[in-house]
C-alpha positions as semicolon CSV with decimal commas, in nm:
position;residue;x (nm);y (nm);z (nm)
1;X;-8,146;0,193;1,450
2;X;-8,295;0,233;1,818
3;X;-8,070;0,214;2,141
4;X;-8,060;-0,138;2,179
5;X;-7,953;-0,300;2,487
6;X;-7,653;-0,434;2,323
7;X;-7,491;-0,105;2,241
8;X;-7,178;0,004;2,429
9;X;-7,150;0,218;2,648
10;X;-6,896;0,527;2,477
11;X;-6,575;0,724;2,649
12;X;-6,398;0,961;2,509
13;X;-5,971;0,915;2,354
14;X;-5,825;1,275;2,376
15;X;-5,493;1,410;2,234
16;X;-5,587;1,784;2,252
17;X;-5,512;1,782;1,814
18;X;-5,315;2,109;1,703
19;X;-5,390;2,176;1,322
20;X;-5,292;2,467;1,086
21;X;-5,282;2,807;1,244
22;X;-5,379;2,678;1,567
23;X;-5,218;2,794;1,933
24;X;-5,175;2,545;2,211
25;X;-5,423;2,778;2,384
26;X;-5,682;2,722;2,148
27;X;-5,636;2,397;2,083
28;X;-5,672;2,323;2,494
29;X;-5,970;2,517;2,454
30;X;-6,166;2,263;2,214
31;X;-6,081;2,011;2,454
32;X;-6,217;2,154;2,726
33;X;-6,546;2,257;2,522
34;X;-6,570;1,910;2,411
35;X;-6,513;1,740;2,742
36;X;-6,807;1,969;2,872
37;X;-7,024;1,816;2,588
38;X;-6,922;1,472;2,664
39;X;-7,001;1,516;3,025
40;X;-7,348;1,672;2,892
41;X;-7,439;1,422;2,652
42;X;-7,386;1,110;2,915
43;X;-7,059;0,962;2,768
44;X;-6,888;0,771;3,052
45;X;-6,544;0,903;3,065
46;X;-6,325;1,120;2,908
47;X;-5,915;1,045;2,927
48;X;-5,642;1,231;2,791
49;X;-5,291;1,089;2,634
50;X;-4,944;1,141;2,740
51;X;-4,750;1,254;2,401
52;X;-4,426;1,476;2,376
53;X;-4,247;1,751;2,090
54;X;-4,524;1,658;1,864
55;X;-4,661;2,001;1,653
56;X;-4,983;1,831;1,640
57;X;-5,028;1,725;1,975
58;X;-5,113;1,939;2,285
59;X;-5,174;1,627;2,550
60;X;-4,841;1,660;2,686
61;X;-4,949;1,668;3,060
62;X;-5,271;1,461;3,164
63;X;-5,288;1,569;3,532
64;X;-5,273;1,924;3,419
65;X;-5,572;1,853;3,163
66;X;-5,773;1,624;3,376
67;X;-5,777;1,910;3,656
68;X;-5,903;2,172;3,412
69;X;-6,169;1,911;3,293
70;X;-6,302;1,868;3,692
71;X;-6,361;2,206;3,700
72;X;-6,620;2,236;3,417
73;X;-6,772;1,873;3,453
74;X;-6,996;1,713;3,714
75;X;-7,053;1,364;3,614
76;X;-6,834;1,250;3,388
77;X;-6,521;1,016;3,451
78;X;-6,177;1,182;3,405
79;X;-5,830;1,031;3,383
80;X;-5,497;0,983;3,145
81;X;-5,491;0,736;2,893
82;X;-5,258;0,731;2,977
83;X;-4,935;0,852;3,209
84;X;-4,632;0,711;3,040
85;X;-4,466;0,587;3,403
86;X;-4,146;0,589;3,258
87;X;-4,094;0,946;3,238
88;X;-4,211;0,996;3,592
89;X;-4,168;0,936;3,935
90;X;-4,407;0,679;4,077
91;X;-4,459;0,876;4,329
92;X;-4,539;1,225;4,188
93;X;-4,807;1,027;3,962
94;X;-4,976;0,938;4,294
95;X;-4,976;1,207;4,449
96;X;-5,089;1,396;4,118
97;X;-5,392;1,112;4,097
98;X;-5,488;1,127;4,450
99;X;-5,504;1,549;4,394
100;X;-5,723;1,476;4,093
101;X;-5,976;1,217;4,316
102;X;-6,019;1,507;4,633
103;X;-6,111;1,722;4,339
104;X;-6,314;1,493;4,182
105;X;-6,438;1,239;4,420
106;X;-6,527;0,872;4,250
107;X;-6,450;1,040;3,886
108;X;-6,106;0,973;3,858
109;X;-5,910;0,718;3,636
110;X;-5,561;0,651;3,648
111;X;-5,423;0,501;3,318
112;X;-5,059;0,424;3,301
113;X;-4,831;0,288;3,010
114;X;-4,511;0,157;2,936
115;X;-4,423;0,354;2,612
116;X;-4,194;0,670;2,651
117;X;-4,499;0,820;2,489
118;X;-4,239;1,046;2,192
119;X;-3,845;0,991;2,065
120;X;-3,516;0,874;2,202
121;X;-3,450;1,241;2,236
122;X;-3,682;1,316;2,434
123;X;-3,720;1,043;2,657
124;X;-3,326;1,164;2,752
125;X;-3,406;1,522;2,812
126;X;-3,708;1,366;3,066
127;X;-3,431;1,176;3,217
128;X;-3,208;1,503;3,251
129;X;-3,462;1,746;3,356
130;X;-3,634;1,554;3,672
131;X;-3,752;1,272;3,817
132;X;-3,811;0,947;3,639
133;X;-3,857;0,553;3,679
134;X;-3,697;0,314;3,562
135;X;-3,897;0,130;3,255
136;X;-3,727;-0,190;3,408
137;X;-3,915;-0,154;3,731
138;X;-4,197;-0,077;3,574
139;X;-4,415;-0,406;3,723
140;X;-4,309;-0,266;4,083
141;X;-4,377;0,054;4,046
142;X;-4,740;-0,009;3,917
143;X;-4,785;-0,241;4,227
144;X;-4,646;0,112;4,421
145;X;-4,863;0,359;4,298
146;X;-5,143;0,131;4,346
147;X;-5,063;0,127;4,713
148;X;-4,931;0,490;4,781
149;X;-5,277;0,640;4,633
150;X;-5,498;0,389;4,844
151;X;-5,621;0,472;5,203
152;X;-5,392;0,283;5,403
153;X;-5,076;0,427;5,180
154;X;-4,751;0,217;5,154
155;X;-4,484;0,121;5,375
156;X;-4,099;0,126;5,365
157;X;-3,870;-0,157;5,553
158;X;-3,570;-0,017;5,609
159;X;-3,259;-0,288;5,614
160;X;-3,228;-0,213;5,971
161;X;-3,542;-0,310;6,023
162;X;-3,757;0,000;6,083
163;X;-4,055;0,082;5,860
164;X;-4,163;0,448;5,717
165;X;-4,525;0,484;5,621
166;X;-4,578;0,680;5,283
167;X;-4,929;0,810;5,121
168;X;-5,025;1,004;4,818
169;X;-5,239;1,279;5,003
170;X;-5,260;1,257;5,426
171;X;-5,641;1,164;5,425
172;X;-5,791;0,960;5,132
173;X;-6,148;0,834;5,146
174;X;-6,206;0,702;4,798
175;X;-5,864;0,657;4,548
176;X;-5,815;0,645;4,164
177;X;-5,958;0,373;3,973
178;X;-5,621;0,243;3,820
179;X;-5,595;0,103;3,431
180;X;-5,301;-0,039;3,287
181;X;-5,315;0,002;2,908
182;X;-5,100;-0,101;2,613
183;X;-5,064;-0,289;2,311
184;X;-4,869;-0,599;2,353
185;X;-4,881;-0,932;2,537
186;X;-4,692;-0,811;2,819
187;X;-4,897;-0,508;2,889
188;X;-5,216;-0,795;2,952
189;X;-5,018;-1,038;3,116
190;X;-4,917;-0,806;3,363
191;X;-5,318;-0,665;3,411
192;X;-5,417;-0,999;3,439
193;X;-5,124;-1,071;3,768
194;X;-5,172;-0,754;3,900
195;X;-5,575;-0,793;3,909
196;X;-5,581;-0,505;3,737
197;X;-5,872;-0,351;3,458
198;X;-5,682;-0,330;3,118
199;X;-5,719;-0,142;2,810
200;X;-5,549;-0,267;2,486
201;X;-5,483;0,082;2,291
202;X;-5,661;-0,086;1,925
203;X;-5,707;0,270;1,782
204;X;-5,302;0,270;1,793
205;X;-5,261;-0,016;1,546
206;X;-5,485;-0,312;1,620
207;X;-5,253;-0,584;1,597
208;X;-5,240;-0,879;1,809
209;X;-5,569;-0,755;1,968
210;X;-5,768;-1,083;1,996
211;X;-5,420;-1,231;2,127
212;X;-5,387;-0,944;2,421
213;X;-5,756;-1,003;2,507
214;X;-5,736;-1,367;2,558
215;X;-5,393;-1,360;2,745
216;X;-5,573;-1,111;2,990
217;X;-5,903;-1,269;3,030
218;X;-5,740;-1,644;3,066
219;X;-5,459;-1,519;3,292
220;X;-5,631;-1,297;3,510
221;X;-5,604;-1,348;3,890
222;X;-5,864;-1,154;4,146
223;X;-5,807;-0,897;4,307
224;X;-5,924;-0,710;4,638
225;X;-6,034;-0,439;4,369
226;X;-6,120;-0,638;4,116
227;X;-6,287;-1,011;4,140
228;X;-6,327;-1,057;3,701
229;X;-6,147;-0,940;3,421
230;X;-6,254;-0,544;3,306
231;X;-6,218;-0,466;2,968
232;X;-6,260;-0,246;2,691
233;X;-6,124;-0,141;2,366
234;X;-6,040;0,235;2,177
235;X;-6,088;0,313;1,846
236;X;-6,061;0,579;1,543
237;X;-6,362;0,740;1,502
238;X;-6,542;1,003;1,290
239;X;-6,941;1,033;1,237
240;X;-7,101;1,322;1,035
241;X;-7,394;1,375;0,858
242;X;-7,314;1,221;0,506
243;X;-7,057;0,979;0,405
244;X;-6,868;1,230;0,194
245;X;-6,820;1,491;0,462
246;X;-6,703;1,205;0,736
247;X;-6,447;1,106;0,462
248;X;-6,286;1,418;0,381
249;X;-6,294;1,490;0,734
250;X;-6,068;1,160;0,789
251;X;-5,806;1,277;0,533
252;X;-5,567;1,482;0,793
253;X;-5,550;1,240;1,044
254;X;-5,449;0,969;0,742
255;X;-5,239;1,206;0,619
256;X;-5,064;1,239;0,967
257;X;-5,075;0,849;1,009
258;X;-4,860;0,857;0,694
259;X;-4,627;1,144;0,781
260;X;-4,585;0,882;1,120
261;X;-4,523;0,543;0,988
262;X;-4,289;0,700;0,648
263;X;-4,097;0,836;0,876
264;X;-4,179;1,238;0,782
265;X;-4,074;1,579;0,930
266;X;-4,418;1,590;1,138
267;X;-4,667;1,948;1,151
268;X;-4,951;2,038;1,289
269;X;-5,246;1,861;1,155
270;X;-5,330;1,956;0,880
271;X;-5,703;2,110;0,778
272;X;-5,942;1,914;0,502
273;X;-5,823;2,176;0,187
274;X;-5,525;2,147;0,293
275;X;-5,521;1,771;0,261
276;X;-5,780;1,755;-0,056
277;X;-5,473;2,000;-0,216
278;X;-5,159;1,790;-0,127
279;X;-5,333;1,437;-0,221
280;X;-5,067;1,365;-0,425
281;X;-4,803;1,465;-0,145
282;X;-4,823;1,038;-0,009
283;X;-4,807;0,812;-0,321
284;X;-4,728;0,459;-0,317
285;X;-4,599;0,350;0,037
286;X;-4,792;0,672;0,199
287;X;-5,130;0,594;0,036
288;X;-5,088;0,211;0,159
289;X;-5,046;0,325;0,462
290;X;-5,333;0,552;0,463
291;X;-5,581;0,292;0,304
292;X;-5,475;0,037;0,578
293;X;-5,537;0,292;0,835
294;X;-5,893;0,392;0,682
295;X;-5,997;0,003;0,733
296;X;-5,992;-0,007;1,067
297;X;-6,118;0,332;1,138
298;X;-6,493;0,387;1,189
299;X;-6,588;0,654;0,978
300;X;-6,968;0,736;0,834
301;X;-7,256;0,841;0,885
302;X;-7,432;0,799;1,251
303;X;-7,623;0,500;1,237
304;X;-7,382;0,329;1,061
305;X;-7,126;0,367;1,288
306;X;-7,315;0,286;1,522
307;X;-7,397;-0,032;1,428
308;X;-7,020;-0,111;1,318
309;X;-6,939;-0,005;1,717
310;X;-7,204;-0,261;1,857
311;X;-7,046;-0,499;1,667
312;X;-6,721;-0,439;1,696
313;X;-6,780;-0,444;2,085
314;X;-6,993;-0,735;2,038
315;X;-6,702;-0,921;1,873
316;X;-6,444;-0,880;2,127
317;X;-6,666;-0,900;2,454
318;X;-6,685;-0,589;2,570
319;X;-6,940;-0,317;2,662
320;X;-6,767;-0,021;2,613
321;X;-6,565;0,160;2,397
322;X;-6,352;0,429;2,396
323;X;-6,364;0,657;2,092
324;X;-6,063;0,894;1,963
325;X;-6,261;1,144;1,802
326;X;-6,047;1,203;1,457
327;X;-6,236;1,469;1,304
328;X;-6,018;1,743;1,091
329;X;-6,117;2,104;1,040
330;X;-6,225;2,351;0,770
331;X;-6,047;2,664;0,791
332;X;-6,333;2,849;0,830
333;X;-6,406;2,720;1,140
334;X;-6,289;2,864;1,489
335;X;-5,979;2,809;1,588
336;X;-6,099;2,732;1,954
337;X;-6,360;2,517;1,884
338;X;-6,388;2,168;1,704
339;X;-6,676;2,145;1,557
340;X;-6,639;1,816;1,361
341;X;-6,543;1,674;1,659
342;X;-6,800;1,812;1,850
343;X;-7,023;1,697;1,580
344;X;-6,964;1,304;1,644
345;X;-6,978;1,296;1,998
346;X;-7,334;1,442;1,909
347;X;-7,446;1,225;1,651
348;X;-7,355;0,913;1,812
349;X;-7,476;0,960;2,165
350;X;-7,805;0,835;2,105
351;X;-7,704;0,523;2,003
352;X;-7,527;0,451;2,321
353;X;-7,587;0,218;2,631
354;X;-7,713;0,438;2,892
């Protein structure tokens, strides 16, 4: 298959995976060596996810990652994908964002999300330990941030009548290119009012996707940032060099989707032997969950993938996609490094819109 015209262009999904063995350290490390080969191999942007208390999750702080990721990249796009607003404070995410763009001038992306992003529990400690929003507010304090990272900043009307100007950072020349993602109607609905570029999160579940798409697209009102709707969609992915290895290289991330949805005490991610030698571990409900999840992943061999992503992207109306690289690990392979991950971003790039 040749780089048609018609392929996407390809971003990058990252939840900084923890498996077996693995330190947070090292596991931060493999990000950061694969956001350098992203940014090498021409992808267009890399993001990284909000998630909390999870043993096989290490994207707990996006600003904190995306900072890291400015300092060993030149070209690529950075960003969160995305800050869960409801843990924070509207206006420490702007200020955090407009940091990241006087780092990273014109290479910044601000996702936000509605979802608490981990448990009840959790979401309540966040509430105890600092400075959060209210989800209720969450339309206004999207509208806020927008305003409080752009040049001219925001202003407060006091009932007495007096106003008090407020800005992210004192001197912005260029601001944060701000997404709102989710997975639900009201997630595009709310894009679409707010003029806003929107990302429904497909590699999450996929359902109602075709639903959130047209809501957005037949909703959407212009914006001074944005005159048309801006789309694009995220998905599971794993590419290797044969069809066998890209399959056994799926199992721990199936095997995790199962843990997730039966409701299981949750652990690192597991590595491939691992998961070959507890097979048995998710019978009946597990495996149905795991066999749903494989059909909607994109898993192969290069050029088939490939041509699943064109069109997949083809189907929905989009021109780029955002992959979650879901490649496990062998134990032999170093612990700060991820070199089946690595491995797709590699074997896919020349297939992508340049």
């Amino acid at each position: 298959m040749s780089t048609a015209a018609s392929a996407p262009a390809l971003s990058i999904l990252d939840l900084v995976p923890v498996r077996t063995g693995q330190t947070s350290a090292q596991a931060v490390a493999a990000s950061l060596e694969l956001v350098v080969r992203a940014d090498e191999l021409g992808y267009r942007r890399f993001w990284f996810a909000e998630h909390h208390n999870m043993p096989a999750v290490a994207s707990t702080t996006p600003p904190v990652l995306a900072a890291a990721a400015a300092a060993r990249t030149s070209r690529i796009r950075l960003g969160s994908g995305g800050v869960m607003l409801p843990n924070h404070s509207p206006l420490v995410v702007a200020e955090q964002f407009a940091a990241l763009e006087a780092i990273a001038p014109g290479r910044i992306d601000l996702g936000i999300g509605r979802a608490p992003g981990s448990d009840p529990v959790i979401t309540q400690l966040l509430r105890q330990s600092g400075t959060t929003s209210d989800v209720e507010r969450f339309p206004e304090n999207v509208r806020d941030i927008a305003s409080l990272v752009s040049s001219e900043g925001a202003s407060l009307r006091f009932t007495s009548g007096g106003t008090y100007e407020v800005r992210a950072t004192p001197s912005a020349t260029t601001t944060p290119e701000v997404w709102l993602l989710g997975s639900s109607d009201y997630s595009a609905q709310l894009a679409a009012s707010f003029g806003l570029p929107y990302v429904f999160a497909n590699h999450f579940s996929g359902e109602g996707l075709e639903r959130a798409l047209e809501l957005y697209r037949t909703q959407f009102q212009p914006s001074e940032t944005l005159a048309a709707p801006r789309t694009f969609l995220t998905a599971n992915v794993l590419v290797a060099a044969t069809q066998d290895e890209a399959e056994a290289r799926a199992l721990p991330n199936l095997r995790m989707t199962a843990r997730l949805r039966t409701n299981k005490p949750l652990v690192p991610l597991e590595t491939v032997e691992e998961s070959i030698a507890r097979a048995d571990e998710f019978a009946g409900l597990g495996e149905t969950f795991m066999t749903a999840a494989r059909a909607k992943w994109f898993v192969g061999t290069a050029e088939a993938v490939a041509s699943d992503l064109r069109d997949f992207a083809a189907q929905h109306g989009v021109d780029e996609v955002m992959i979650s690289p879901i490649a496990g690990s062998y134990e032999t392979e170093p612990m700060d490094s991820s070199p089946g991950r690595l491995q797709t971003l590699e074997l896919l790039a020349p297939f992508m819109a340049s």
